[in-house]
Amino acid sequence: MASASSIAAAIASKTKTKKKHFVAQKVKLFRASDPLLSVLMWGVNHSINELSHVQIPIMLMPDDFKAYSKIKVDNHLFNKENMPSHFKFKEYCPLVFRNLRERFGIDDQDFLNSLTRSAPLNSDAQGRSGARFHTSYDKRYVIKIISSEDVAEMHNILKKYHQFIVECHGNTLLPQFLGIYRLTVDGDETYMIVTRNVFSHRLSVYKKYDLKGSTVAREASEKEKQPSQPEDVPLRPKSGNVQQRLQTLRIATRFYCAMKHVRDAKELPTYKDNDFINDGQKICIDGENKKMFLEKLRKDVEFLAQLKLMDYSLLVGIHDVERAEQDDVESEDNEPEDEGESDGGGIGTPPDSPSNTLDGTKPLSPGEFDPAIDVYAIKSNDSAPRKEVYFMAVIDILQHYDAKKKAAHAAKTVKHGAGAEISTVNPEQYSKRFYDFITTILS
């Protein structure tokens, strides 16, 4: 139950966070509208900085998969307008997840910056059982609120999951688990898991599907198909002098452009298997990409079947290159000239937050992406009807085939018949049907 000695020693002292790679900053502020997110930002910052003082072991030991680090903060007067006065932060298996981040090619400092430079963004998307999501402000990571049962299941599979990632050299369609945390605020415990975002941080998705290889009740409802309408951003100030109005217009327009990707995601319904079939949708990729994709998928689902896991999905997002280019032209037409002024930071970055160091990458052409970042992306082939980029990954893998699922299988079999393509089947049958279905949608 206790953490490994090296972790305990590193976490025990409540030292001030050291400043690294940041310009003109005295202290780090963690500003979020939700105090829980402020605590997450504070905790990740604390954890990564503490881990930087812990020597990387030659190999992970069995105790590392049971370890944790935790800290309790009382009377946290500094930054009290953003942070609760009393909170606890716990990280599970810190050395294991540090090792996983390394194997997934994620630098800890970049991970810290993504989660702490500016507040995570709310997402209207909901997972199984209404689980809430956030994305990091740069959209590279997804933060999901999970149950204590999910944490227990994650502990059950973590050792084998880590071994699988080592053996496949991180080349997988499975979720990239990067950290699990417990946050305690006002006596309430909240569990969060951080994964790499399946979708791109810069290429917008115009349609998405959740595919299980089942046909029973696998279509989006009329309610699910209705896009939610976000409130319009006021772009025209009612009063003030010309300079004030111009400055307000610039700020509002930048905010609009920064939130556009978020608003698009908010308005995007999630379609399902029957919708995919009825739409006549196909994933048009070349032979080499198809071969590599199916090989990864085969190994992934065999692994999940061995762990008796089922009810997972293939999340598919489609980026339309021409459509995105047109949207970009419209955005540029709506943005006023900056008259040489600069605010010195990225969108959504307050002046007393760390300066941006992630935006130094060279610009990419429309439809292009960095495969080291957009690891789930595949370009459409040359003969595809439209130039597209597909984002495809296996999600929601923590459902174990237990007595509850066996009972659901029996009930659905009675209702729909033994030959019906119901989603609740045993893990071996589920993995085979899932793989076979995915092979039919690739062309």
PDB file of N, CA and C in Angstrom, residues 251-321:
ATOM      1  N   ILE A 251      -9.424  40.835 -29.218  1.00  0.00           N
ATOM      2  CA  ILE A 251      -9.480  39.816 -28.162  1.00  0.00           C
ATOM      3  C   ILE A 251     -10.627  38.856 -28.417  1.00  0.00           C
ATOM      4  N   ALA A 252     -11.806  39.401 -28.772  1.00  0.00           N
ATOM      5  CA  ALA A 252     -12.975  38.555 -29.012  1.00  0.00           C
ATOM      6  C   ALA A 252     -12.765  37.646 -30.213  1.00  0.00           C
ATOM      7  N   THR A 253     -12.117  38.182 -31.255  1.00  0.00           N
ATOM      8  CA  THR A 253     -11.882  37.379 -32.457  1.00  0.00           C
ATOM      9  C   THR A 253     -10.880  36.270 -32.180  1.00  0.00           C
ATOM     10  N   ARG A 254      -9.818  36.586 -31.427  1.00  0.00           N
ATOM     11  CA  ARG A 254      -8.850  35.554 -31.064  1.00  0.00           C
ATOM     12  C   ARG A 254      -9.523  34.466 -30.238  1.00  0.00           C
ATOM     13  N   PHE A 255     -10.374  34.889 -29.321  1.00  0.00           N
ATOM     14  CA  PHE A 255     -11.081  33.918 -28.488  1.00  0.00           C
ATOM     15  C   PHE A 255     -11.969  33.036 -29.361  1.00  0.00           C
ATOM     16  N   TYR A 256     -12.657  33.672 -30.328  1.00  0.00           N
ATOM     17  CA  TYR A 256     -13.531  32.913 -31.237  1.00  0.00           C
ATOM     18  C   TYR A 256     -12.731  31.879 -32.016  1.00  0.00           C
ATOM     19  N   CYS A 257     -11.576  32.301 -32.554  1.00  0.00           N
ATOM     20  CA  CYS A 257     -10.762  31.377 -33.349  1.00  0.00           C
ATOM     21  C   CYS A 257     -10.210  30.250 -32.482  1.00  0.00           C
ATOM     22  N   ALA A 258      -9.813  30.594 -31.242  1.00  0.00           N
ATOM     23  CA  ALA A 258      -9.268  29.577 -30.343  1.00  0.00           C
ATOM     24  C   ALA A 258     -10.326  28.571 -29.941  1.00  0.00           C
ATOM     25  N   MET A 259     -11.575  29.047 -29.794  1.00  0.00           N
ATOM     26  CA  MET A 259     -12.648  28.174 -29.344  1.00  0.00           C
ATOM     27  C   MET A 259     -13.336  27.449 -30.491  1.00  0.00           C
ATOM     28  N   LYS A 260     -12.993  27.795 -31.729  1.00  0.00           N
ATOM     29  CA  LYS A 260     -13.690  27.217 -32.872  1.00  0.00           C
ATOM     30  C   LYS A 260     -13.594  25.700 -32.881  1.00  0.00           C
ATOM     31  N   HIS A 261     -12.374  25.197 -32.620  1.00  0.00           N
ATOM     32  CA  HIS A 261     -12.179  23.746 -32.609  1.00  0.00           C
ATOM     33  C   HIS A 261     -13.022  23.114 -31.510  1.00  0.00           C
ATOM     34  N   VAL A 262     -13.086  23.786 -30.364  1.00  0.00           N
ATOM     35  CA  VAL A 262     -13.867  23.262 -29.239  1.00  0.00           C
ATOM     36  C   VAL A 262     -15.350  23.277 -29.577  1.00  0.00           C
ATOM     37  N   ARG A 263     -15.802  24.376 -30.217  1.00  0.00           N
ATOM     38  CA  ARG A 263     -17.214  24.485 -30.564  1.00  0.00           C
ATOM     39  C   ARG A 263     -17.587  23.436 -31.608  1.00  0.00           C
ATOM     40  N   ASP A 264     -16.705  23.215 -32.570  1.00  0.00           N
ATOM     41  CA  ASP A 264     -16.959  22.188 -33.576  1.00  0.00           C
ATOM     42  C   ASP A 264     -17.149  20.833 -32.905  1.00  0.00           C
ATOM     43  N   ALA A 265     -16.253  20.535 -31.925  1.00  0.00           N
ATOM     44  CA  ALA A 265     -16.338  19.259 -31.228  1.00  0.00           C
ATOM     45  C   ALA A 265     -17.647  19.167 -30.442  1.00  0.00           C
ATOM     46  N   LYS A 266     -18.059  20.319 -29.859  1.00  0.00           N
ATOM     47  CA  LYS A 266     -19.291  20.337 -29.073  1.00  0.00           C
ATOM     48  C   LYS A 266     -20.506  20.034 -29.948  1.00  0.00           C
ATOM     49  N   GLU A 267     -20.487  20.523 -31.184  1.00  0.00           N
ATOM     50  CA  GLU A 267     -21.623  20.355 -32.064  1.00  0.00           C
ATOM     51  C   GLU A 267     -21.604  19.005 -32.785  1.00  0.00           C
ATOM     52  N   LEU A 268     -20.597  18.192 -32.544  1.00  0.00           N
ATOM     53  CA  LEU A 268     -20.390  16.977 -33.328  1.00  0.00           C
ATOM     54  C   LEU A 268     -21.036  15.775 -32.646  1.00  0.00           C
ATOM     55  N   PRO A 269     -22.083  15.197 -33.243  1.00  0.00           N
ATOM     56  CA  PRO A 269     -22.661  13.980 -32.666  1.00  0.00           C
ATOM     57  C   PRO A 269     -21.766  12.771 -32.914  1.00  0.00           C
ATOM     58  N   THR A 270     -21.922  11.751 -32.084  1.00  0.00           N
ATOM     59  CA  THR A 270     -21.174  10.505 -32.272  1.00  0.00           C
ATOM     60  C   THR A 270     -22.090   9.472 -32.895  1.00  0.00           C
ATOM     61  N   TYR A 271     -21.779   9.075 -34.122  1.00  0.00           N
ATOM     62  CA  TYR A 271     -22.566   8.072 -34.830  1.00  0.00           C
ATOM     63  C   TYR A 271     -22.044   6.673 -34.506  1.00  0.00           C
ATOM     64  N   LYS A 272     -22.851   5.661 -34.867  1.00  0.00           N
ATOM     65  CA  LYS A 272     -22.521   4.290 -34.469  1.00  0.00           C
ATOM     66  C   LYS A 272     -22.521   3.356 -35.678  1.00  0.00           C
ATOM     67  N   ASP A 273     -22.445   2.059 -35.407  1.00  0.00           N
ATOM     68  CA  ASP A 273     -22.235   1.065 -36.471  1.00  0.00           C
ATOM     69  C   ASP A 273     -23.256   1.152 -37.592  1.00  0.00           C
ATOM     70  N   ASN A 274     -24.541   1.136 -37.261  1.00  0.00           N
ATOM     71  CA  ASN A 274     -25.561   1.171 -38.299  1.00  0.00           C
ATOM     72  C   ASN A 274     -25.534   2.478 -39.080  1.00  0.00           C
ATOM     73  N   ASP A 275     -25.196   3.571 -38.401  1.00  0.00           N
ATOM     74  CA  ASP A 275     -25.052   4.854 -39.098  1.00  0.00           C
ATOM     75  C   ASP A 275     -23.913   4.778 -40.110  1.00  0.00           C
ATOM     76  N   PHE A 276     -22.826   4.172 -39.701  1.00  0.00           N
ATOM     77  CA  PHE A 276     -21.662   4.026 -40.577  1.00  0.00           C
ATOM     78  C   PHE A 276     -22.031   3.238 -41.833  1.00  0.00           C
ATOM     79  N   ILE A 277     -22.763   2.140 -41.630  1.00  0.00           N
ATOM     80  CA  ILE A 277     -23.174   1.291 -42.753  1.00  0.00           C
ATOM     81  C   ILE A 277     -24.167   2.031 -43.650  1.00  0.00           C
ATOM     82  N   ASN A 278     -25.168   2.670 -43.041  1.00  0.00           N
ATOM     83  CA  ASN A 278     -26.199   3.369 -43.812  1.00  0.00           C
ATOM     84  C   ASN A 278     -25.651   4.588 -44.544  1.00  0.00           C
ATOM     85  N   ASP A 279     -24.614   5.208 -43.993  1.00  0.00           N
ATOM     86  CA  ASP A 279     -23.978   6.350 -44.666  1.00  0.00           C
ATOM     87  C   ASP A 279     -23.145   5.908 -45.868  1.00  0.00           C
ATOM     88  N   GLY A 280     -22.920   4.585 -45.992  1.00  0.00           N
ATOM     89  CA  GLY A 280     -22.046   4.101 -47.056  1.00  0.00           C
ATOM     90  C   GLY A 280     -20.608   4.537 -46.848  1.00  0.00           C
ATOM     91  N   GLN A 281     -20.251   4.753 -45.577  1.00  0.00           N
ATOM     92  CA  GLN A 281     -18.912   5.261 -45.249  1.00  0.00           C
ATOM     93  C   GLN A 281     -17.864   4.166 -45.438  1.00  0.00           C
ATOM     94  N   LYS A 282     -16.705   4.558 -45.909  1.00  0.00           N
ATOM     95  CA  LYS A 282     -15.565   3.658 -46.011  1.00  0.00           C
ATOM     96  C   LYS A 282     -14.302   4.392 -45.557  1.00  0.00           C
ATOM     97  N   ILE A 283     -13.346   3.631 -45.027  1.00  0.00           N
ATOM     98  CA  ILE A 283     -12.041   4.176 -44.667  1.00  0.00           C
ATOM     99  C   ILE A 283     -11.090   3.833 -45.814  1.00  0.00           C
ATOM    100  N   CYS A 284     -10.756   4.836 -46.600  1.00  0.00           N
ATOM    101  CA  CYS A 284      -9.971   4.618 -47.822  1.00  0.00           C
ATOM    102  C   CYS A 284      -8.488   4.871 -47.548  1.00  0.00           C
ATOM    103  N   ILE A 285      -7.743   3.805 -47.276  1.00  0.00           N
ATOM    104  CA  ILE A 285      -6.305   3.939 -47.029  1.00  0.00           C
ATOM    105  C   ILE A 285      -5.555   2.974 -47.941  1.00  0.00           C
ATOM    106  N   ASP A 286      -4.281   3.257 -48.150  1.00  0.00           N
ATOM    107  CA  ASP A 286      -3.520   2.420 -49.081  1.00  0.00           C
ATOM    108  C   ASP A 286      -3.186   1.064 -48.459  1.00  0.00           C
ATOM    109  N   GLY A 287      -2.700   0.163 -49.303  1.00  0.00           N
ATOM    110  CA  GLY A 287      -2.464  -1.217 -48.877  1.00  0.00           C
ATOM    111  C   GLY A 287      -1.490  -1.359 -47.738  1.00  0.00           C
ATOM    112  N   GLU A 288      -0.417  -0.573 -47.762  1.00  0.00           N
ATOM    113  CA  GLU A 288       0.595  -0.678 -46.711  1.00  0.00           C
ATOM    114  C   GLU A 288       0.039  -0.213 -45.373  1.00  0.00           C
ATOM    115  N   ASN A 289      -0.677   0.918 -45.369  1.00  0.00           N
ATOM    116  CA  ASN A 289      -1.284   1.419 -44.132  1.00  0.00           C
ATOM    117  C   ASN A 289      -2.353   0.462 -43.614  1.00  0.00           C
ATOM    118  N   LYS A 290      -3.104  -0.129 -44.542  1.00  0.00           N
ATOM    119  CA  LYS A 290      -4.138  -1.091 -44.149  1.00  0.00           C
ATOM    120  C   LYS A 290      -3.511  -2.309 -43.480  1.00  0.00           C
ATOM    121  N   LYS A 291      -2.441  -2.810 -44.061  1.00  0.00           N
ATOM    122  CA  LYS A 291      -1.756  -3.979 -43.504  1.00  0.00           C
ATOM    123  C   LYS A 291      -1.219  -3.683 -42.099  1.00  0.00           C
ATOM    124  N   MET A 292      -0.567  -2.522 -41.921  1.00  0.00           N
ATOM    125  CA  MET A 292      -0.007  -2.163 -40.611  1.00  0.00           C
ATOM    126  C   MET A 292      -1.110  -1.937 -39.582  1.00  0.00           C
ATOM    127  N   PHE A 293      -2.194  -1.282 -40.016  1.00  0.00           N
ATOM    128  CA  PHE A 293      -3.298  -1.009 -39.105  1.00  0.00           C
ATOM    129  C   PHE A 293      -3.931  -2.302 -38.604  1.00  0.00           C
ATOM    130  N   LEU A 294      -4.227  -3.223 -39.517  1.00  0.00           N
ATOM    131  CA  LEU A 294      -4.878  -4.471 -39.127  1.00  0.00           C
ATOM    132  C   LEU A 294      -3.965  -5.361 -38.281  1.00  0.00           C
ATOM    133  N   GLU A 295      -2.672  -5.293 -38.527  1.00  0.00           N
ATOM    134  CA  GLU A 295      -1.736  -6.067 -37.715  1.00  0.00           C
ATOM    135  C   GLU A 295      -1.727  -5.557 -36.274  1.00  0.00           C
ATOM    136  N   LYS A 296      -1.714  -4.232 -36.129  1.00  0.00           N
ATOM    137  CA  LYS A 296      -1.786  -3.655 -34.783  1.00  0.00           C
ATOM    138  C   LYS A 296      -3.112  -4.006 -34.118  1.00  0.00           C
ATOM    139  N   LEU A 297      -4.189  -3.882 -34.877  1.00  0.00           N
ATOM    140  CA  LEU A 297      -5.511  -4.159 -34.315  1.00  0.00           C
ATOM    141  C   LEU A 297      -5.629  -5.615 -33.881  1.00  0.00           C
ATOM    142  N   ARG A 298      -5.109  -6.531 -34.691  1.00  0.00           N
ATOM    143  CA  ARG A 298      -5.173  -7.952 -34.347  1.00  0.00           C
ATOM    144  C   ARG A 298      -4.464  -8.221 -33.025  1.00  0.00           C
ATOM    145  N   LYS A 299      -3.254  -7.698 -32.873  1.00  0.00           N
ATOM    146  CA  LYS A 299      -2.505  -7.901 -31.626  1.00  0.00           C
ATOM    147  C   LYS A 299      -3.223  -7.261 -30.438  1.00  0.00           C
ATOM    148  N   ASP A 300      -3.796  -6.089 -30.664  1.00  0.00           N
ATOM    149  CA  ASP A 300      -4.480  -5.381 -29.579  1.00  0.00           C
ATOM    150  C   ASP A 300      -5.687  -6.161 -29.075  1.00  0.00           C
ATOM    151  N   VAL A 301      -6.529  -6.641 -30.003  1.00  0.00           N
ATOM    152  CA  VAL A 301      -7.753  -7.322 -29.556  1.00  0.00           C
ATOM    153  C   VAL A 301      -7.438  -8.702 -28.977  1.00  0.00           C
ATOM    154  N   GLU A 302      -6.402  -9.351 -29.459  1.00  0.00           N
ATOM    155  CA  GLU A 302      -5.984 -10.618 -28.847  1.00  0.00           C
ATOM    156  C   GLU A 302      -5.542 -10.383 -27.408  1.00  0.00           C
ATOM    157  N   PHE A 303      -4.829  -9.304 -27.185  1.00  0.00           N
ATOM    158  CA  PHE A 303      -4.392  -8.942 -25.832  1.00  0.00           C
ATOM    159  C   PHE A 303      -5.597  -8.668 -24.937  1.00  0.00           C
ATOM    160  N   LEU A 304      -6.573  -7.903 -25.444  1.00  0.00           N
ATOM    161  CA  LEU A 304      -7.764  -7.584 -24.651  1.00  0.00           C
ATOM    162  C   LEU A 304      -8.565  -8.840 -24.327  1.00  0.00           C
ATOM    163  N   ALA A 305      -8.636  -9.770 -25.272  1.00  0.00           N
ATOM    164  CA  ALA A 305      -9.360 -11.028 -25.027  1.00  0.00           C
ATOM    165  C   ALA A 305      -8.672 -11.848 -23.937  1.00  0.00           C
ATOM    166  N   GLN A 306      -7.343 -11.842 -23.942  1.00  0.00           N
ATOM    167  CA  GLN A 306      -6.592 -12.559 -22.906  1.00  0.00           C
ATOM    168  C   GLN A 306      -6.883 -12.007 -21.519  1.00  0.00           C
ATOM    169  N   LEU A 307      -7.126 -10.699 -21.454  1.00  0.00           N
ATOM    170  CA  LEU A 307      -7.418 -10.061 -20.167  1.00  0.00           C
ATOM    171  C   LEU A 307      -8.903 -10.131 -19.808  1.00  0.00           C
ATOM    172  N   LYS A 308      -9.700 -10.800 -20.655  1.00  0.00           N
ATOM    173  CA  LYS A 308     -11.147 -10.912 -20.447  1.00  0.00           C
ATOM    174  C   LYS A 308     -11.824  -9.538 -20.462  1.00  0.00           C
ATOM    175  N   LEU A 309     -11.357  -8.677 -21.359  1.00  0.00           N
ATOM    176  CA  LEU A 309     -11.932  -7.338 -21.521  1.00  0.00           C
ATOM    177  C   LEU A 309     -12.773  -7.316 -22.789  1.00  0.00           C
ATOM    178  N   MET A 310     -13.868  -6.529 -22.733  1.00  0.00           N
ATOM    179  CA  MET A 310     -14.777  -6.481 -23.884  1.00  0.00           C
ATOM    180  C   MET A 310     -15.532  -5.153 -23.867  1.00  0.00           C
ATOM    181  N   ASP A 311     -16.449  -5.011 -24.815  1.00  0.00           N
ATOM    182  CA  ASP A 311     -17.308  -3.831 -24.922  1.00  0.00           C
ATOM    183  C   ASP A 311     -16.530  -2.567 -25.294  1.00  0.00           C
ATOM    184  N   TYR A 312     -15.330  -2.740 -25.821  1.00  0.00           N
ATOM    185  CA  TYR A 312     -14.555  -1.585 -26.279  1.00  0.00           C
ATOM    186  C   TYR A 312     -15.042  -1.178 -27.669  1.00  0.00           C
ATOM    187  N   SER A 313     -14.551  -0.044 -28.151  1.00  0.00           N
ATOM    188  CA  SER A 313     -14.982   0.502 -29.434  1.00  0.00           C
ATOM    189  C   SER A 313     -13.776   0.950 -30.238  1.00  0.00           C
ATOM    190  N   LEU A 314     -13.983   1.090 -31.546  1.00  0.00           N
ATOM    191  CA  LEU A 314     -13.028   1.804 -32.387  1.00  0.00           C
ATOM    192  C   LEU A 314     -13.602   3.198 -32.597  1.00  0.00           C
ATOM    193  N   LEU A 315     -12.908   4.188 -32.066  1.00  0.00           N
ATOM    194  CA  LEU A 315     -13.303   5.582 -32.280  1.00  0.00           C
ATOM    195  C   LEU A 315     -12.699   6.038 -33.596  1.00  0.00           C
ATOM    196  N   VAL A 316     -13.548   6.535 -34.498  1.00  0.00           N
ATOM    197  CA  VAL A 316     -13.112   6.992 -35.814  1.00  0.00           C
ATOM    198  C   VAL A 316     -13.474   8.461 -35.969  1.00  0.00           C
ATOM    199  N   GLY A 317     -12.489   9.290 -36.262  1.00  0.00           N
ATOM    200  CA  GLY A 317     -12.729  10.691 -36.585  1.00  0.00           C
ATOM    201  C   GLY A 317     -12.233  10.967 -37.992  1.00  0.00           C
ATOM    202  N   ILE A 318     -12.995  11.755 -38.740  1.00  0.00           N
ATOM    203  CA  ILE A 318     -12.643  12.026 -40.137  1.00  0.00           C
ATOM    204  C   ILE A 318     -12.412  13.512 -40.338  1.00  0.00           C
ATOM    205  N   HIS A 319     -11.231  13.841 -40.827  1.00  0.00           N
ATOM    206  CA  HIS A 319     -10.873  15.218 -41.161  1.00  0.00           C
ATOM    207  C   HIS A 319     -10.956  15.388 -42.679  1.00  0.00           C
ATOM    208  N   ASP A 320     -11.759  16.336 -43.137  1.00  0.00           N
ATOM    209  CA  ASP A 320     -11.907  16.639 -44.563  1.00  0.00           C
ATOM    210  C   ASP A 320     -10.966  17.797 -44.898  1.00  0.00           C
ATOM    211  N   VAL A 321      -9.953  17.529 -45.697  1.00  0.00           N
ATOM    212  CA  VAL A 321      -8.898  18.529 -45.951  1.00  0.00           C
ATOM    213  C   VAL A 321      -9.458  19.760 -46.660  1.00  0.00           C
TER     214      VAL A 321
END
